[in-house]
Short mmCIF file of C-alpha atoms in Angstrom, two decimals:
data_model
loop_
_atom_site.label_atom_id
_atom_site.label_comp_id
_atom_site.label_asym_id
_atom_site.label_seq_id
_atom_site.Cartn_x
_atom_site.Cartn_y
_atom_site.Cartn_z
CA MET A 1 72.62 108.38 70.91
CA LYS A 2 74.57 106.05 68.66
CA LYS A 3 76.65 107.64 65.95
CA LEU A 4 75.29 107.07 62.44
CA VAL A 5 77.53 105.88 59.63
CA PRO A 6 77.19 108.02 56.47
CA VAL A 7 75.01 106.39 53.85
CA LEU A 8 77.71 106.79 51.21
CA VAL A 9 80.08 104.52 53.13
CA LEU A 10 77.44 101.91 53.83
CA ALA A 11 76.27 101.90 50.22
CA LEU A 12 79.66 100.64 49.13
CA PHE A 13 78.81 97.21 50.48
CA PHE A 14 75.12 97.32 51.45
CA THR A 15 73.08 98.63 48.54
CA ALA A 16 69.90 98.43 50.54
CA CYS A 17 71.09 100.82 53.24
CA LYS A 18 69.15 104.05 53.64
CA LYS A 19 70.05 107.37 55.20
CA GLY A 20 69.83 107.31 58.96
CA GLN A 21 70.50 103.60 59.40
CA GLU A 22 73.04 102.43 61.94
CA PRO A 23 76.11 100.48 60.84
CA PRO A 24 75.54 96.76 60.23
CA LYS A 25 76.03 94.76 63.40
CA SER A 26 77.87 91.49 63.69
CA LYS A 27 75.64 88.52 64.52
CA ASP A 28 76.72 86.00 67.15
CA ILE A 29 76.50 82.51 65.67
CA ASN A 30 76.72 81.00 69.13
CA LYS A 31 73.44 82.69 70.03
CA ALA A 32 71.71 82.00 66.73
CA PRO A 33 68.95 79.35 66.52
CA HIS A 34 70.08 76.00 65.13
CA ALA A 35 68.91 74.92 61.69
CA PHE A 36 66.75 71.77 61.63
CA VAL A 37 68.60 68.98 59.82
CA ASP A 38 67.22 65.58 58.82
CA ARG A 39 69.39 63.49 56.49
CA PHE A 40 67.05 60.48 56.67
CA SER A 41 63.73 61.94 55.59
CA SER A 42 62.05 60.72 52.41
CA THR A 43 63.15 63.91 50.65
CA ALA A 44 66.79 63.86 51.82
CA GLY A 45 67.61 60.15 52.01
CA HIS A 46 68.09 57.57 49.27
CA LEU A 47 69.78 54.47 50.69
CA PHE A 48 69.23 55.70 54.24
CA VAL A 49 65.55 56.58 54.73
CA ARG A 50 63.95 56.38 58.16
CA ALA A 51 61.16 53.82 58.19
CA GLY A 52 59.66 51.63 60.88
CA ASP A 53 62.35 50.30 63.19
CA ASN A 54 65.35 50.44 60.83
CA GLY A 55 67.32 52.21 63.57
CA LEU A 56 68.25 55.41 61.75
CA PRO A 57 68.53 58.46 64.03
CA GLY A 58 65.47 60.63 64.52
CA ALA A 59 65.01 63.94 62.74
CA ASN A 60 67.60 66.50 63.89
CA LYS A 61 69.15 63.95 66.25
CA PRO A 62 72.95 63.53 66.38
CA ILE A 63 74.51 60.96 64.05
CA ASP A 64 77.32 58.67 65.21
CA MET A 65 79.24 58.08 62.00
CA ASP A 66 81.22 55.25 63.61
CA MET A 67 78.15 53.02 63.75
CA VAL A 68 77.01 50.71 60.95
CA PRO A 69 75.65 51.49 58.36
CA PHE A 70 77.58 54.77 58.30
CA ILE A 71 81.04 53.20 58.33
CA THR A 72 82.44 50.44 56.12
CA ASN A 73 85.67 48.48 56.04
CA GLY A 74 86.72 47.68 52.50
CA LEU A 75 89.77 47.15 50.28
CA THR A 76 92.04 49.47 48.33
CA ALA A 77 93.03 48.88 44.72
CA SER A 78 96.07 46.92 45.92
CA GLY A 79 94.05 44.86 48.40
CA MET A 80 94.95 46.69 51.62
CA HIS A 81 92.28 47.30 54.25
CA THR A 82 90.62 50.70 54.20
CA THR A 83 87.76 52.43 56.01
CA TYR A 84 85.29 54.99 54.72
CA TYR A 85 82.18 56.77 55.94
CA ASN A 86 78.86 56.46 54.10
CA PHE A 87 76.94 59.69 53.43
CA ASP A 88 74.38 58.24 51.04
CA VAL A 89 73.67 59.13 47.42
CA GLN A 90 74.75 62.64 46.41
CA SER A 91 74.55 64.74 43.29
CA MET A 92 77.64 65.36 41.20
CA HIS A 93 76.44 68.98 40.87
CA PRO A 94 77.80 70.96 43.84
CA ASP A 95 75.84 73.68 45.57
CA ASP A 96 77.50 77.01 46.44
CA ILE A 97 79.29 77.90 49.66
CA TYR A 98 80.34 81.48 50.37
CA VAL A 99 83.75 82.25 51.86
CA PHE A 100 84.79 85.83 52.63
CA PHE A 101 88.02 87.50 51.53
CA LYS A 102 89.41 91.02 51.58
CA LYS A 103 88.99 92.74 48.23
CA SER A 104 92.29 94.54 48.83
CA ASN A 105 94.02 91.15 49.12
CA PRO A 106 91.85 88.29 47.75
CA THR A 107 94.26 85.69 49.17
CA VAL A 108 93.43 86.69 52.75
CA GLU A 109 90.36 84.92 54.10
CA ILE A 110 88.38 86.66 56.82
CA THR A 111 88.43 83.79 59.27
CA GLU A 112 86.17 85.58 61.77
CA GLN A 113 83.34 85.35 59.23
CA HIS A 114 81.61 81.98 59.26
CA HIS A 115 80.93 80.46 55.85
CA VAL A 116 77.43 80.75 54.41
CA ILE A 117 75.46 77.93 52.77
CA PRO A 118 72.11 78.25 50.95
CA SER A 119 70.55 74.81 51.51
CA LEU A 120 70.13 71.90 53.90
CA PRO A 121 69.67 68.15 53.21
CA GLY A 122 66.38 67.61 51.41
CA GLU A 123 66.19 71.19 50.11
CA GLY A 124 66.58 72.54 46.59
CA ASP A 125 70.06 72.03 45.17
CA TYR A 126 71.60 70.66 48.37
CA SER A 127 74.68 68.51 47.99
CA ASP A 128 77.35 67.44 50.47
CA PHE A 129 79.73 68.91 47.90
CA TRP A 130 80.11 72.69 47.71
CA ARG A 131 81.76 74.91 45.13
CA VAL A 132 83.64 77.72 46.84
CA ASN A 133 82.48 81.25 46.02
CA LYS A 134 84.77 84.06 47.19
CA VAL A 135 82.91 87.10 48.53
CA LEU A 136 85.22 90.10 48.24
CA VAL A 137 84.59 92.67 50.95
CA PRO A 138 86.17 96.04 51.83
CA ASP A 139 88.64 96.25 54.69
CA TYR A 140 86.02 97.85 56.93
CA TYR A 141 83.52 95.00 56.48
CA VAL A 142 82.19 93.82 59.85
CA PRO A 143 82.40 89.98 59.96
CA ASN A 144 79.12 88.08 60.35
CA THR A 145 76.87 90.90 59.22
CA LEU A 146 75.99 88.87 56.12
CA THR A 147 74.55 85.50 57.14
CA SER A 148 72.48 84.28 54.20
CA GLU A 149 72.86 83.83 50.46
CA ALA A 150 70.07 86.35 49.86
CA GLU A 151 71.89 89.02 51.87
CA ILE A 152 75.14 88.33 50.05
CA LYS A 153 73.54 88.64 46.62
CA ALA A 154 71.65 91.79 47.63
CA SER A 155 74.79 93.43 49.02
CA GLY A 156 76.29 94.20 45.64
CA LEU A 157 79.62 92.73 46.69
CA GLN A 158 81.82 91.07 44.10
CA ILE A 159 81.50 87.27 44.07
CA GLU A 160 84.07 85.07 42.36
CA LYS A 161 83.20 81.43 41.66
CA THR A 162 86.27 79.24 42.02
CA ASN A 163 86.95 75.70 40.82
CA ILE A 164 87.54 74.53 44.39
CA ILE A 165 85.10 71.92 45.69
CA VAL A 166 84.83 70.91 49.34
CA ASN A 167 83.15 67.84 50.84
CA CYS A 168 81.19 69.17 53.82
CA PRO A 169 78.13 67.06 54.73
CA VAL A 170 75.67 69.03 56.85
CA VAL A 171 74.63 67.10 59.97
CA PRO A 172 72.68 67.79 63.17
CA PHE A 173 74.55 69.41 66.04
CA GLY A 174 76.15 66.84 68.32
CA SER A 175 77.03 64.45 65.48
CA THR A 176 80.39 62.69 65.78
CA ALA A 177 82.97 61.00 63.57
CA SER A 178 86.09 59.70 65.32
CA LEU A 179 88.18 59.00 62.21
CA LYS A 180 90.04 61.47 60.04
CA PHE A 181 92.45 60.59 57.26
CA GLY A 182 95.98 61.14 58.51
CA GLY A 183 94.96 60.95 62.18
CA GLY A 184 92.79 62.75 64.66
CA SER A 185 89.01 63.00 64.55
CA GLN A 186 86.51 65.06 62.62
CA GLN A 187 85.34 68.28 64.25
CA LEU A 188 82.07 70.00 63.49
CA VAL A 189 82.38 73.31 61.66
CA ILE A 190 79.67 75.88 62.31
CA CYS A 191 78.34 77.94 59.41
CA TRP A 192 75.46 80.28 58.60
CA TYR A 193 72.26 79.19 56.90
CA ASN A 194 69.58 81.89 56.52
CA ASP A 195 70.62 83.62 59.77
CA LYS A 196 70.66 80.28 61.60
CA ALA A 197 73.61 78.18 62.73
CA ALA A 198 74.26 74.91 60.89
CA ALA A 199 77.04 72.33 61.32
CA TYR A 200 79.06 70.22 58.92
CA PHE A 201 82.03 67.88 58.77
CA ASN A 202 84.89 68.97 56.50
CA PHE A 203 86.52 65.99 54.78
CA ASP A 204 89.80 67.35 53.43
CA GLU A 205 91.71 64.12 52.80
CA ALA A 206 92.37 65.29 49.24
CA PRO A 207 91.82 68.50 47.25
CA LEU A 208 88.91 68.49 44.80
CA THR A 209 88.68 70.54 41.62
CA ALA A 210 85.54 71.01 39.54
CA ASP A 211 85.64 69.35 36.14
CA ALA A 212 85.02 71.19 32.86
CA MET A 213 81.25 71.15 33.54
CA GLY A 214 81.69 72.45 37.07
CA ASP A 215 80.85 69.07 38.58
CA VAL A 216 82.46 66.89 41.24
CA PRO A 217 84.99 64.42 39.79
CA LEU A 218 84.10 60.73 40.14
CA ALA A 219 85.98 57.59 41.12
CA ASP A 220 84.86 53.94 41.06
CA ILE A 221 83.88 51.52 43.79
CA PHE A 222 82.91 47.85 43.44
CA VAL A 223 80.48 46.52 46.06
CA GLN A 224 78.68 43.26 46.96
CA PHE A 225 75.47 42.91 48.94
CA ASN A 226 74.27 40.04 51.11
CA ASP A 227 71.36 39.53 48.74
CA ASN A 228 71.87 40.32 45.07
CA ALA A 229 68.16 40.90 44.50
CA ALA A 230 67.50 43.00 47.61
CA GLY A 231 70.62 45.09 47.12
CA PRO A 232 71.45 47.86 49.64
CA SER A 233 68.65 46.96 52.06
CA SER A 234 70.36 43.61 52.73
CA GLY A 235 73.66 45.23 53.73
CA PHE A 236 77.16 44.67 52.43
CA LYS A 237 78.46 41.12 52.32
CA ALA A 238 81.30 40.67 54.81
CA GLU A 239 83.68 38.00 56.03
CA PRO A 240 82.09 35.78 58.74
CA ALA A 241 81.89 37.33 62.22
CA THR A 242 83.56 40.55 61.02
CA THR A 243 82.69 43.83 59.34
CA GLN A 244 85.34 43.35 56.65
CA THR A 245 83.73 43.64 53.23
CA HIS A 246 85.36 43.04 49.88
CA ASN A 247 84.16 46.38 48.54
CA VAL A 248 87.03 47.75 46.46
CA ILE A 249 87.84 51.40 45.77
CA ASP A 250 89.91 52.18 42.69
CA SER A 251 91.88 55.06 44.24
CA SER A 252 92.92 56.41 47.63
CA PRO A 253 93.80 59.86 49.02
CA GLY A 254 97.09 60.87 47.46
CA ASP A 255 96.25 59.32 44.12
CA ALA A 256 95.72 61.83 41.32
CA ASP A 257 92.29 60.43 40.43
CA TYR A 258 90.93 60.03 43.97
CA SER A 259 87.48 61.38 44.73
CA PRO A 260 85.10 60.64 47.64
CA LEU A 261 82.16 60.68 45.20
CA TRP A 262 82.03 57.09 43.98
CA GLN A 263 80.33 55.59 40.95
CA VAL A 264 78.98 52.32 42.37
CA HIS A 265 79.45 49.08 40.44
CA VAL A 266 77.53 46.16 41.97
CA ILE A 267 79.15 42.76 41.52
CA ASP A 268 77.76 39.28 42.10
CA ASN A 269 78.20 38.17 45.72
CA ALA A 270 78.99 34.69 44.39
CA ASP A 271 82.40 36.15 43.52
CA PHE A 272 82.98 37.38 47.09
CA TRP A 273 86.01 35.24 47.95
CA SER A 274 87.65 35.75 44.58
CA VAL A 275 87.56 39.56 44.99
CA LYS A 276 90.78 40.66 46.68
CA ASP A 277 91.78 43.85 44.90
CA LEU A 278 90.83 46.10 41.98
CA MET A 279 91.92 43.65 39.29
CA THR A 280 89.86 40.79 40.69
CA ALA A 281 86.89 43.11 41.27
CA MET A 282 86.95 44.27 37.66
CA ASN A 283 87.07 40.62 36.52
CA ALA A 284 84.05 39.64 38.65
CA THR A 285 80.51 39.48 37.30
CA ILE A 286 79.07 43.00 37.14
CA LEU A 287 75.35 43.08 37.96
CA ASN A 288 74.89 46.84 37.78
CA PRO A 289 77.69 49.07 36.44
CA ASN A 290 75.99 52.37 37.35
CA ALA A 291 74.01 51.80 40.52
CA ALA A 292 74.45 55.23 42.15
CA LEU A 293 76.79 58.03 43.09
CA VAL A 294 77.65 57.93 46.80
CA ASN A 295 79.68 60.18 49.08
CA CYS A 296 82.11 57.91 50.91
CA PRO A 297 85.23 59.77 52.10
CA VAL A 298 88.16 57.53 52.99
CA VAL A 299 89.22 58.09 56.60
CA LYS A 300 91.68 55.27 57.24
#
């Protein structure tokens, strides 16, 4: 017969425990069912919505981020070539992500415990951007016994909301992205979502801090489409026989004001050849100064 853990000990971190229950058991994320992810449904997508034969991956199918329209070659503020991934329109209001730390030493993360997220693309308050919440657990906490937001909140454990924001777009398992700022390639990170396994990319090219309202900081990008009237559906205007656009970002990783969440300014494609850097982009004809907020992390 398995030895029972006294209810008094369990109650310290599981308020719902009752006398006679066995100790919480660690859950194996590698054996957990996979969460169903669809970034291109009508509820999740904005610029990228699956329709007809537009070529977007099927629901829960892997995404190759190195294929157009998910990757764009543009220009930096000084006119140098740059590359960024396109993760569609995103909210400036981050959702919560739960990261576990020892209460006895809140600087020590419990790396064996996978992070916990409360939403997937198309659900509730989902955003690619997450505000880090520190879950403070006793030294005897068994990693991966808490695998959902509901369990965490019901546990009675102390939760500290930080000002740290991370850019972690949730994608279907098998998705790939070969570019990472500074070298290497993106690797999928596995996390918990309601007792299921989910996967995300972690774009850490620059630290992000919540603003005074708790939101994701913004930067500016100037873009031109093939057809001014059709806009995004016509694709970005590019130099002949290349994928080199004259989309201009106003900051890059390492700059104090860099953010991967861009406020989109649409400029007249008639000014395409005159746009060579931030100064010339700002002097071009602005058709729409506040078109959208898009998640486009710089990777090269």
